[in-house]
mmCIF file of C-alpha atoms in Angstrom:
data_model
loop_
_atom_site.group_PDB
_atom_site.id
_atom_site.type_symbol
_atom_site.label_atom_id
_atom_site.label_comp_id
_atom_site.label_asym_id
_atom_site.label_seq_id
_atom_site.Cartn_x
_atom_site.Cartn_y
_atom_site.Cartn_z
ATOM 1 C CA UNK V 1 138.090 107.577 82.233
ATOM 2 C CA UNK V 2 135.140 105.600 83.652
ATOM 3 C CA UNK V 3 135.240 101.876 83.122
ATOM 4 C CA UNK V 4 133.568 100.684 79.799
ATOM 5 C CA UNK V 5 130.008 99.665 80.215
ATOM 6 C CA UNK V 6 129.141 96.389 78.512
ATOM 7 C CA UNK V 7 125.663 94.612 78.234
ATOM 8 C CA UNK V 8 124.987 91.001 77.318
ATOM 9 C CA UNK V 9 121.213 90.855 78.427
ATOM 10 C CA UNK V 10 119.929 91.401 74.907
ATOM 11 C CA UNK V 11 121.954 88.154 73.449
ATOM 12 C CA UNK V 12 121.431 86.251 76.625
ATOM 13 C CA UNK V 13 117.628 86.619 76.378
ATOM 14 C CA UNK V 14 116.881 87.341 72.841
ATOM 15 C CA UNK V 15 119.827 86.364 70.897
ATOM 16 C CA UNK V 16 117.940 83.702 68.847
ATOM 17 C CA UNK V 17 114.589 85.151 68.893
ATOM 18 C CA UNK V 18 115.512 88.628 67.828
ATOM 19 C CA UNK V 19 119.162 88.935 67.317
ATOM 20 C CA UNK V 20 118.662 92.474 65.649
ATOM 21 C CA UNK V 21 116.992 93.810 68.652
ATOM 22 C CA UNK V 22 119.688 92.151 70.971
ATOM 23 C CA UNK V 23 122.486 93.922 68.825
ATOM 24 C CA UNK V 24 120.807 97.243 69.178
ATOM 25 C CA UNK V 25 120.459 96.872 72.927
ATOM 26 C CA UNK V 26 123.855 95.545 73.686
ATOM 27 C CA UNK V 27 126.046 97.293 71.095
ATOM 28 C CA UNK V 28 124.182 100.437 70.420
ATOM 29 C CA UNK V 29 122.380 101.502 73.295
ATOM 30 C CA UNK V 30 124.759 100.211 76.069
ATOM 31 C CA UNK V 31 127.737 99.745 73.844
ATOM 32 C CA UNK V 32 127.624 103.313 72.250
ATOM 33 C CA UNK V 33 125.080 105.568 73.950
ATOM 34 C CA UNK V 34 126.041 104.605 77.634
ATOM 35 C CA UNK V 35 129.772 104.915 76.811
ATOM 36 C CA UNK V 36 129.373 108.284 75.253
ATOM 37 C CA UNK V 37 131.437 110.728 77.449
ATOM 38 C CA UNK V 38 129.369 113.915 76.844
ATOM 39 C CA UNK V 39 127.286 113.098 79.937
ATOM 40 C CA UNK V 40 128.816 111.369 83.074
ATOM 41 C CA UNK V 41 127.366 107.953 83.862
ATOM 42 C CA UNK V 42 125.909 109.053 87.123
ATOM 43 C CA UNK V 43 123.961 111.680 85.361
ATOM 44 C CA UNK V 44 123.036 109.254 82.812
ATOM 45 C CA UNK V 45 121.698 106.869 85.453
ATOM 46 C CA UNK V 46 119.574 109.653 86.965
ATOM 47 C CA UNK V 47 118.069 110.555 83.571
ATOM 48 C CA UNK V 48 117.135 107.008 82.743
ATOM 49 C CA UNK V 49 115.465 106.378 86.223
ATOM 50 C CA UNK V 50 113.560 109.673 85.696
ATOM 51 C CA UNK V 51 112.340 108.541 82.174
ATOM 52 C CA UNK V 52 111.223 105.246 83.359
ATOM 53 C CA UNK V 53 109.377 106.588 86.351
ATOM 54 C CA UNK V 54 107.782 109.206 84.154
ATOM 55 C CA UNK V 55 106.613 106.565 81.740
ATOM 56 C CA UNK V 56 105.130 104.451 84.515
ATOM 57 C CA UNK V 57 107.650 101.543 84.105
ATOM 58 C CA UNK V 58 108.202 99.749 87.561
ATOM 59 C CA UNK V 59 109.305 96.398 86.415
ATOM 60 C CA UNK V 60 112.733 94.591 86.618
ATOM 61 C CA UNK V 61 114.017 97.196 84.041
ATOM 62 C CA UNK V 62 113.655 100.026 86.600
ATOM 63 C CA UNK V 63 115.041 97.739 89.400
ATOM 64 C CA UNK V 64 118.216 97.382 87.233
ATOM 65 C CA UNK V 65 118.713 101.080 86.609
ATOM 66 C CA UNK V 66 118.212 101.799 90.261
ATOM 67 C CA UNK V 67 120.775 99.305 91.119
ATOM 68 C CA UNK V 68 122.938 100.829 88.411
ATOM 69 C CA UNK V 69 122.429 104.435 89.903
ATOM 70 C CA UNK V 70 123.442 103.151 93.199
ATOM 71 C CA UNK V 71 126.597 101.539 91.778
ATOM 72 C CA UNK V 72 127.529 104.863 89.966
ATOM 73 C CA UNK V 73 127.444 106.965 93.149
ATOM 74 C CA UNK V 74 123.762 108.039 93.644
ATOM 75 C CA UNK V 75 123.080 107.967 97.344
ATOM 76 C CA UNK V 76 119.894 107.367 99.208
ATOM 77 C CA UNK V 77 119.367 110.854 99.915
ATOM 78 C CA UNK V 78 119.877 111.872 96.252
ATOM 79 C CA UNK V 79 117.375 109.286 95.022
ATOM 80 C CA UNK V 80 114.822 110.207 97.497
ATOM 81 C CA UNK V 81 115.148 113.842 96.425
ATOM 82 C CA UNK V 82 115.163 112.897 92.701
ATOM 83 C CA UNK V 83 111.975 110.659 93.087
ATOM 84 C CA UNK V 84 110.278 113.476 95.195
ATOM 85 C CA UNK V 85 110.933 115.951 92.713
ATOM 86 C CA UNK V 86 109.677 114.106 89.775
ATOM 87 C CA UNK V 87 106.735 113.170 91.513
ATOM 88 C CA UNK V 88 105.375 116.738 91.146
ATOM 89 C CA UNK V 89 105.767 116.366 87.312
ATOM 90 C CA UNK V 90 105.137 112.636 86.636
ATOM 91 C CA UNK V 91 102.435 111.808 89.368
ATOM 92 C CA UNK V 92 102.418 110.987 93.044
ATOM 93 C CA UNK V 93 101.328 107.268 92.653
ATOM 94 C CA UNK V 94 104.308 106.806 90.369
ATOM 95 C CA UNK V 95 106.675 108.004 93.206
ATOM 96 C CA UNK V 96 105.237 105.767 95.759
ATOM 97 C CA UNK V 97 105.816 102.799 93.339
ATOM 98 C CA UNK V 98 109.366 103.818 92.695
ATOM 99 C CA UNK V 99 110.088 104.327 96.375
ATOM 100 C CA UNK V 100 109.018 100.789 97.303
ATOM 101 C CA UNK V 101 111.737 99.551 94.623
ATOM 102 C CA UNK V 102 114.334 102.062 95.594
ATOM 103 C CA UNK V 103 113.946 101.085 99.346
ATOM 104 C CA UNK V 104 114.955 97.617 98.574
ATOM 105 C CA UNK V 105 118.041 98.668 96.501
ATOM 106 C CA UNK V 106 119.269 101.398 99.086
ATOM 107 C CA UNK V 107 118.131 99.381 102.184
ATOM 108 C CA UNK V 108 120.932 100.069 104.816
ATOM 109 C CA UNK V 109 122.352 97.260 106.761
ATOM 110 C CA UNK V 110 121.560 97.575 110.298
ATOM 111 C CA UNK V 111 124.995 98.499 111.290
ATOM 112 C CA UNK V 112 125.027 101.322 108.694
ATOM 113 C CA UNK V 113 122.424 103.227 110.528
ATOM 114 C CA UNK V 114 123.886 106.041 112.691
ATOM 115 C CA UNK V 115 121.473 105.764 115.494
ATOM 116 C CA UNK V 116 121.889 104.259 118.808
ATOM 117 C CA UNK V 117 118.230 103.850 119.757
ATOM 118 C CA UNK V 118 116.711 100.595 118.380
ATOM 119 C CA UNK V 119 113.257 102.154 117.752
ATOM 120 C CA UNK V 120 114.840 104.995 115.899
ATOM 121 C CA UNK V 121 116.836 102.530 113.802
ATOM 122 C CA UNK V 122 113.746 100.537 113.106
ATOM 123 C CA UNK V 123 111.818 103.672 112.209
ATOM 124 C CA UNK V 124 114.660 104.875 109.878
ATOM 125 C CA UNK V 125 114.618 101.498 107.958
ATOM 126 C CA UNK V 126 110.766 101.495 107.271
ATOM 127 C CA UNK V 127 111.098 105.015 105.771
ATOM 128 C CA UNK V 128 111.936 105.930 102.041
ATOM 129 C CA UNK V 129 113.391 109.245 103.285
ATOM 130 C CA UNK V 130 116.373 110.064 105.518
ATOM 131 C CA UNK V 131 115.878 111.267 109.013
ATOM 132 C CA UNK V 132 118.317 113.880 108.533
ATOM 133 C CA UNK V 133 120.006 116.140 111.188
ATOM 134 C CA UNK V 134 118.820 117.316 114.593
ATOM 135 C CA UNK V 135 116.649 120.265 114.067
ATOM 136 C CA UNK V 136 118.460 122.624 116.267
ATOM 137 C CA UNK V 137 117.620 125.695 114.433
ATOM 138 C CA UNK V 138 113.912 125.373 115.399
ATOM 139 C CA UNK V 139 114.661 123.516 118.892
ATOM 140 C CA UNK V 140 113.034 126.382 120.635
ATOM 141 C CA UNK V 141 109.788 125.680 118.970
ATOM 142 C CA UNK V 142 109.564 121.899 119.851
ATOM 143 C CA UNK V 143 108.912 119.898 123.010
ATOM 144 C CA UNK V 144 111.311 117.051 122.582
ATOM 145 C CA UNK V 145 113.740 116.272 119.780
ATOM 146 C CA UNK V 146 113.028 116.617 116.097
ATOM 147 C CA UNK V 147 115.173 116.021 112.923
ATOM 148 C CA UNK V 148 115.079 117.753 109.740
ATOM 149 C CA UNK V 149 116.036 116.448 106.151
ATOM 150 C CA UNK V 150 115.802 118.713 103.126
ATOM 151 C CA UNK V 151 114.506 116.797 100.197
ATOM 152 C CA UNK V 152 113.994 119.588 97.672
ATOM 153 C CA UNK V 153 114.665 123.371 98.058
ATOM 154 C CA UNK V 154 113.871 124.243 94.442
ATOM 155 C CA UNK V 155 110.424 125.222 93.030
ATOM 156 C CA UNK V 156 108.400 123.871 96.110
ATOM 157 C CA UNK V 157 110.360 123.377 99.261
ATOM 158 C CA UNK V 158 109.978 119.771 100.754
ATOM 159 C CA UNK V 159 111.410 118.609 103.935
ATOM 160 C CA UNK V 160 111.117 115.297 105.914
ATOM 161 C CA UNK V 161 110.610 116.067 109.527
ATOM 162 C CA UNK V 162 110.899 113.532 112.189
ATOM 163 C CA UNK V 163 109.788 113.584 115.745
ATOM 164 C CA UNK V 164 110.835 111.269 118.521
ATOM 165 C CA UNK V 165 107.962 109.761 120.692
ATOM 166 C CA UNK V 166 106.113 112.539 122.556
ATOM 167 C CA UNK V 167 107.860 115.416 120.447
ATOM 168 C CA UNK V 168 105.601 118.058 118.856
ATOM 169 C CA UNK V 169 105.945 121.597 117.688
ATOM 170 C CA UNK V 170 104.441 124.622 119.503
ATOM 171 C CA UNK V 171 101.177 126.072 118.280
ATOM 172 C CA UNK V 172 101.859 128.166 115.204
ATOM 173 C CA UNK V 173 100.302 129.927 112.103
ATOM 174 C CA UNK V 174 101.264 129.998 108.569
ATOM 175 C CA UNK V 175 100.471 133.604 107.498
ATOM 176 C CA UNK V 176 100.136 134.676 103.870
ATOM 177 C CA UNK V 177 98.354 137.624 101.964
ATOM 178 C CA UNK V 178 97.426 135.246 99.304
ATOM 179 C CA UNK V 179 97.859 131.550 98.897
ATOM 180 C CA UNK V 180 100.435 129.979 101.328
ATOM 181 C CA UNK V 181 99.644 127.246 104.044
ATOM 182 C CA UNK V 182 101.261 123.970 104.188
ATOM 183 C CA UNK V 183 100.759 120.206 103.427
ATOM 184 C CA UNK V 184 101.811 117.496 105.673
ATOM 185 C CA UNK V 185 101.948 113.819 104.269
ATOM 186 C CA UNK V 186 102.841 111.055 106.919
ATOM 187 C CA UNK V 187 105.502 108.804 105.782
ATOM 188 C CA UNK V 188 106.344 106.736 108.919
ATOM 189 C CA UNK V 189 105.160 106.107 112.335
ATOM 190 C CA UNK V 190 102.138 107.672 114.192
ATOM 191 C CA UNK V 191 101.304 111.059 115.004
ATOM 192 C CA UNK V 192 98.803 113.846 115.404
ATOM 193 C CA UNK V 193 97.643 117.038 113.772
ATOM 194 C CA UNK V 194 95.361 119.420 115.625
ATOM 195 C CA UNK V 195 93.686 122.833 114.654
ATOM 196 C CA UNK V 196 92.765 125.258 117.338
ATOM 197 C CA UNK V 197 89.239 124.491 118.750
ATOM 198 C CA UNK V 198 89.026 121.193 117.055
ATOM 199 C CA UNK V 199 89.883 117.459 117.880
ATOM 200 C CA UNK V 200 93.198 116.124 117.086
ATOM 201 C CA UNK V 201 93.548 113.980 113.905
ATOM 202 C CA UNK V 202 95.419 110.905 113.942
ATOM 203 C CA UNK V 203 98.330 110.542 111.251
ATOM 204 C CA UNK V 204 99.508 107.304 109.775
ATOM 205 C CA UNK V 205 101.588 106.641 106.663
ATOM 206 C CA UNK V 206 99.651 107.914 103.850
ATOM 207 C CA UNK V 207 97.601 110.670 105.805
ATOM 208 C CA UNK V 208 97.556 113.839 103.958
ATOM 209 C CA UNK V 209 96.750 117.220 105.827
ATOM 210 C CA UNK V 210 96.129 120.568 104.078
ATOM 211 C CA UNK V 211 96.575 123.406 106.404
ATOM 212 C CA UNK V 212 95.256 126.896 104.894
ATOM 213 C CA UNK V 213 97.021 129.956 105.802
ATOM 214 C CA UNK V 214 95.859 131.599 109.018
ATOM 215 C CA UNK V 215 94.907 128.396 110.797
ATOM 216 C CA UNK V 216 96.405 127.990 114.252
ATOM 217 C CA UNK V 217 97.649 124.342 114.705
ATOM 218 C CA UNK V 218 100.313 121.817 115.819
ATOM 219 C CA UNK V 219 101.485 118.461 114.772
ATOM 220 C CA UNK V 220 103.861 115.894 116.339
ATOM 221 C CA UNK V 221 104.416 112.454 117.262
ATOM 222 C CA UNK V 222 102.399 110.041 119.358
ATOM 223 C CA UNK V 223 103.547 109.337 122.882
ATOM 224 C CA UNK V 224 104.662 105.918 121.868
ATOM 225 C CA UNK V 225 105.837 106.171 118.446
ATOM 226 C CA UNK V 226 108.371 107.641 116.179
ATOM 227 C CA UNK V 227 106.773 109.977 113.553
ATOM 228 C CA UNK V 228 107.748 111.316 110.222
ATOM 229 C CA UNK V 229 105.910 113.700 107.674
ATOM 230 C CA UNK V 230 106.752 115.479 104.681
ATOM 231 C CA UNK V 231 106.356 119.265 105.105
ATOM 232 C CA UNK V 232 105.434 120.962 101.718
ATOM 233 C CA UNK V 233 105.348 124.795 101.847
ATOM 234 C CA UNK V 234 102.623 126.050 99.675
ATOM 235 C CA UNK V 235 103.865 129.179 97.908
ATOM 236 C CA UNK V 236 102.139 132.503 98.888
ATOM 237 C CA UNK V 237 102.523 136.423 98.824
ATOM 238 C CA UNK V 238 104.144 137.875 102.057
ATOM 239 C CA UNK V 239 104.270 134.303 103.641
ATOM 240 C CA UNK V 240 105.613 133.971 107.230
ATOM 241 C CA UNK V 241 105.356 131.673 110.391
ATOM 242 C CA UNK V 242 104.126 132.806 113.584
ATOM 243 C CA UNK V 243 105.281 130.444 116.512
ATOM 244 C CA UNK V 244 103.073 130.610 119.536
ATOM 245 C CA UNK V 245 102.800 128.716 123.125
ATOM 246 C CA UNK V 246 103.660 125.064 123.493
ATOM 247 C CA UNK V 247 101.119 122.425 123.433
ATOM 248 C CA UNK V 248 100.619 121.722 127.240
ATOM 249 C CA UNK V 249 101.520 118.294 128.659
ATOM 250 C CA UNK V 250 97.818 118.063 130.102
ATOM 251 C CA UNK V 251 96.277 118.503 126.581
ATOM 252 C CA UNK V 252 98.869 116.274 124.924
ATOM 253 C CA UNK V 253 98.334 113.720 127.547
ATOM 254 C CA UNK V 254 94.702 113.487 126.617
ATOM 255 C CA UNK V 255 95.823 112.054 123.140
ATOM 256 C CA UNK V 256 97.527 108.770 124.489
#
């Protein structure tokens, strides 16, 4: 059985001013509801974070419940996926606000990061999302090393893709008979997006790129910077990806 949850914040802060409210907070909400065993505490923590985020509450109460979620087993990868998922229903600005708080709660110690490269470690610490694992399944379509972290595989697939400096994917096209395409949202570092026949577009944290189906393009890191973006697959009919030729060193070198 999980340890009994106790709370004294109500009485400590409002015991004299509002004793009845303090009683409900400490004895009923936390004393009875939070100790109800019909839902495990980890799930209850997640529900509470989602409810506060959906309501737009990003004060100390949310920080407390984020800390509580971490203490009851919610990992950095899980909280990132939770906030990303809720963002589609509660609002993107709310997600950014919650991520800013979650990063301080789940911020790893320098020694906890599984990366030897100092620049890669620094990049990992500045991002709200995990870097993930080497993107070996698609390595043949990249120049340089990339990494992939699935954030949500339900409803709308969302992946965090990370590129080492100089890494870029091949020219490619997202095909679909109707709808389809992709959205890119830069979440760390500096990179580029380019459509065939057009100038490359710089990408920095907060940059959003909408890629319609049928457009030949590539995206990747700047030569001197790690780079991460969210890749959001837009639902479409008969959707598929066509991988084409690599971006030449000569063309890529012009972007430095």
